[in-house]
mmCIF file of C-alpha atoms in Angstrom:
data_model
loop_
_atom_site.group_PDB
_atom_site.id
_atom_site.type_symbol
_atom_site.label_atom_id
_atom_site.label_comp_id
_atom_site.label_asym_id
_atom_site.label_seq_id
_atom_site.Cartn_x
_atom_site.Cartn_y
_atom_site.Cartn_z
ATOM 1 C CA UNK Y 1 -7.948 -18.792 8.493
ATOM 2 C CA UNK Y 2 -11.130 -17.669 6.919
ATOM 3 C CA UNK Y 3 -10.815 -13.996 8.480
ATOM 4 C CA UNK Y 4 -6.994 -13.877 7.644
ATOM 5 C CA UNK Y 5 -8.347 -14.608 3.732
ATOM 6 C CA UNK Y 6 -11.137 -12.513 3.902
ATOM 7 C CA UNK Y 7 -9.134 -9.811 5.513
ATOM 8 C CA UNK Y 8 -6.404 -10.287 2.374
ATOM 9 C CA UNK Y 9 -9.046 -10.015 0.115
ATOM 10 C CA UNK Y 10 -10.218 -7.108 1.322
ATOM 11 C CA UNK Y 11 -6.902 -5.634 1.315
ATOM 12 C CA UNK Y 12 -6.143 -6.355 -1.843
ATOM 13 C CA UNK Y 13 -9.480 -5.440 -4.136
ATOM 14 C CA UNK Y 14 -8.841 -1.865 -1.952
ATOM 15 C CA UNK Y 15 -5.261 -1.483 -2.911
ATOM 16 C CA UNK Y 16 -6.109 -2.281 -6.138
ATOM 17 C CA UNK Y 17 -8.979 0.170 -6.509
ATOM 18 C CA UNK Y 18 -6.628 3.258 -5.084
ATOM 19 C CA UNK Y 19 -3.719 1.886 -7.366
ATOM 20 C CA UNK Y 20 -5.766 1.585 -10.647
ATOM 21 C CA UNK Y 21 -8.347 4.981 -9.766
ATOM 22 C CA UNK Y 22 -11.592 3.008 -10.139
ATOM 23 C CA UNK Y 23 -14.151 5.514 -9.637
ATOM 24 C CA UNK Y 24 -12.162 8.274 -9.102
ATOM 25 C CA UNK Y 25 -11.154 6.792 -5.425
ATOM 26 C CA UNK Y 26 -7.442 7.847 -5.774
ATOM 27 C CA UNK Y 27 -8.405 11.000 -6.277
ATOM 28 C CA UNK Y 28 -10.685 11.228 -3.577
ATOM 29 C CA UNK Y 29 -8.498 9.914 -1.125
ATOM 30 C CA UNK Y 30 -5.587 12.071 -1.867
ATOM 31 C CA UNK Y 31 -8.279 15.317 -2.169
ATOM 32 C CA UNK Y 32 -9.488 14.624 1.273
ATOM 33 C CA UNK Y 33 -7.208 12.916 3.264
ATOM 34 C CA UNK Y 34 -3.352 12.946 1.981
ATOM 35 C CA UNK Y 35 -3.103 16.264 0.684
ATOM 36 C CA UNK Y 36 -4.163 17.415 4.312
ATOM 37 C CA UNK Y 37 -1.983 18.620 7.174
ATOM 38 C CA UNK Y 38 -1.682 16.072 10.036
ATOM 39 C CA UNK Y 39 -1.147 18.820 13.268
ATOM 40 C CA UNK Y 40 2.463 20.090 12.949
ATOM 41 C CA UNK Y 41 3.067 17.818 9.770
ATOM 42 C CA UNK Y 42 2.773 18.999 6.053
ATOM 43 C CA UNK Y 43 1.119 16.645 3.779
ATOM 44 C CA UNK Y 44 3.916 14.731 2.113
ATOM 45 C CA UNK Y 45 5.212 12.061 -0.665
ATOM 46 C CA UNK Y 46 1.432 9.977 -0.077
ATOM 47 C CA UNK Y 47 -0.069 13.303 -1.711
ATOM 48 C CA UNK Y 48 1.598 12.970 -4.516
ATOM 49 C CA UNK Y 49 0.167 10.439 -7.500
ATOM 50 C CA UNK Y 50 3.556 8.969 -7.500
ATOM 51 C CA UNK Y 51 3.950 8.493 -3.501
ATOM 52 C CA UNK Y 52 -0.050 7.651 -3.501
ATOM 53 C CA UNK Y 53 0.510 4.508 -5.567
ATOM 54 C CA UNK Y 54 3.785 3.450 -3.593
ATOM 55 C CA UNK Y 55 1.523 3.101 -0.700
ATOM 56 C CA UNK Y 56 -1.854 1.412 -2.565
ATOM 57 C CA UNK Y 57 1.397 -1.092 -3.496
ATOM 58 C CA UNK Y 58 1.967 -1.822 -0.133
ATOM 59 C CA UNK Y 59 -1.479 -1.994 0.784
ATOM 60 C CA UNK Y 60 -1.745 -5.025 -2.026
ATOM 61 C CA UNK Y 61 1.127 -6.255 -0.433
ATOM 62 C CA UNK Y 62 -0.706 -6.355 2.861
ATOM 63 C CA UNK Y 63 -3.245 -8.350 1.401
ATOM 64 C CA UNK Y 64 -0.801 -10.836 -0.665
ATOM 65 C CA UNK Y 65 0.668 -11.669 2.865
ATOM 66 C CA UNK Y 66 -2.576 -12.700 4.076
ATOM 67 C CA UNK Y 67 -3.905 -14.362 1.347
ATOM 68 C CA UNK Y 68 -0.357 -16.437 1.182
ATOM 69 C CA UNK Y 69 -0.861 -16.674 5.234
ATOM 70 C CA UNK Y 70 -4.089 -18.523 4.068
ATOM 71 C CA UNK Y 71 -3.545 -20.574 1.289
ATOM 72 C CA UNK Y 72 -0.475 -22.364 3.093
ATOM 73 C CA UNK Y 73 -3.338 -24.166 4.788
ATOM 74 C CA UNK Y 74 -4.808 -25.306 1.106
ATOM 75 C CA UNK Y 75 -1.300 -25.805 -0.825
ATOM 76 C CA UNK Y 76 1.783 -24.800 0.855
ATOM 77 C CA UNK Y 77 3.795 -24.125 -2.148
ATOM 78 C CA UNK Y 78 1.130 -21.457 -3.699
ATOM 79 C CA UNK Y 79 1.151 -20.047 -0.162
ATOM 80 C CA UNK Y 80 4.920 -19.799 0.560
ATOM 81 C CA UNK Y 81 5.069 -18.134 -2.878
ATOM 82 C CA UNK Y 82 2.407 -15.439 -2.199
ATOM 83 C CA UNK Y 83 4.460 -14.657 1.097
ATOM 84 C CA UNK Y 84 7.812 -14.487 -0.652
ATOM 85 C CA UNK Y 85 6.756 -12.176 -3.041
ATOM 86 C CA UNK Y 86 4.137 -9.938 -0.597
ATOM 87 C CA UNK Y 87 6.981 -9.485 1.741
ATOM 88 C CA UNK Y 88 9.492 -8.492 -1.216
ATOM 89 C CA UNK Y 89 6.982 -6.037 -2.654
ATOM 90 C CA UNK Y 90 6.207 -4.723 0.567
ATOM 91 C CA UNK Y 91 9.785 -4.066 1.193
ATOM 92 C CA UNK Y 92 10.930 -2.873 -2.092
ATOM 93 C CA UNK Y 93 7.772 -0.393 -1.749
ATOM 94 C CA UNK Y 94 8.811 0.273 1.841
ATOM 95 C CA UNK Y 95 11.915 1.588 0.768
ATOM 96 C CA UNK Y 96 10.497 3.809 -2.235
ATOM 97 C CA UNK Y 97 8.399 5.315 0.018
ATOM 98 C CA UNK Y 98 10.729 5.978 2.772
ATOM 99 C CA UNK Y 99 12.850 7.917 0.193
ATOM 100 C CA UNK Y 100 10.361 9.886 -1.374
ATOM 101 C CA UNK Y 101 8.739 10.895 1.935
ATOM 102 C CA UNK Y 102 12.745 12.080 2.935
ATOM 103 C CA UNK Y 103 12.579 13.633 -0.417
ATOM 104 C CA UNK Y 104 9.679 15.185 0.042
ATOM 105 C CA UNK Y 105 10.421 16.818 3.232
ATOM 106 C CA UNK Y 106 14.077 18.158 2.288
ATOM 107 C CA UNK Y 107 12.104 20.057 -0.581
ATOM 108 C CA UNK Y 108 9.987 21.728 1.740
ATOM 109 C CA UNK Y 109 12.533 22.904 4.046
ATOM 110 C CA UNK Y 110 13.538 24.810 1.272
#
């Protein structure tokens, strides 16, 4: 369980870091790799600030799975919590981004 933690920790101090713009690593990361084209696709919602923090949220949620996954084995109830609301988040944040990436792409068509 220690790599499932560390992994979670991990996780979350880097979806925290995009989400919040320490250092200007937002930024960076939608300068250099969002805003890009990817082959045939046009960059889309993620290079937005709005889609870009929909998916640093579900990169936290990621990490609150994980670090649920391990606490269960230290105190179950803290851990089923953390999983309950990771997996909620990363739904609810699922489904934002879904819609803003269809969004996104009707817009362009136009």
């Amino acid at each position: 369980m220690a790599v499932v933690l560390a992994i979670g920790v991990a996780l979350s101090i880097a979806g925290l870091v995009l989400l919040l713009n320490l250092f200007g690593a937002g930024d960076g990361v939608i300068r250099r790799v969002t805003s890009r084209d990817l082959g045939s696709l046009p960059p889309g919602f993620a290079a937005s600030k709005r889609g870009f923090r929909i998916y640093a949220v579900l990169v936290i949620a990621v990490g609150v799975l994980c670090l649920g996954l391990a606490a269960t084995t230290w105190l179950l109830p803290l851990g089923a919590a953390m999983l309950v609301a990771g997996a909620i988040t990363f739904g609810i944040a699922s489904m934002v981004a879904i819609a803003g990436e269809v969004e996104t792409a009707r817009s362009q068509k136009r």
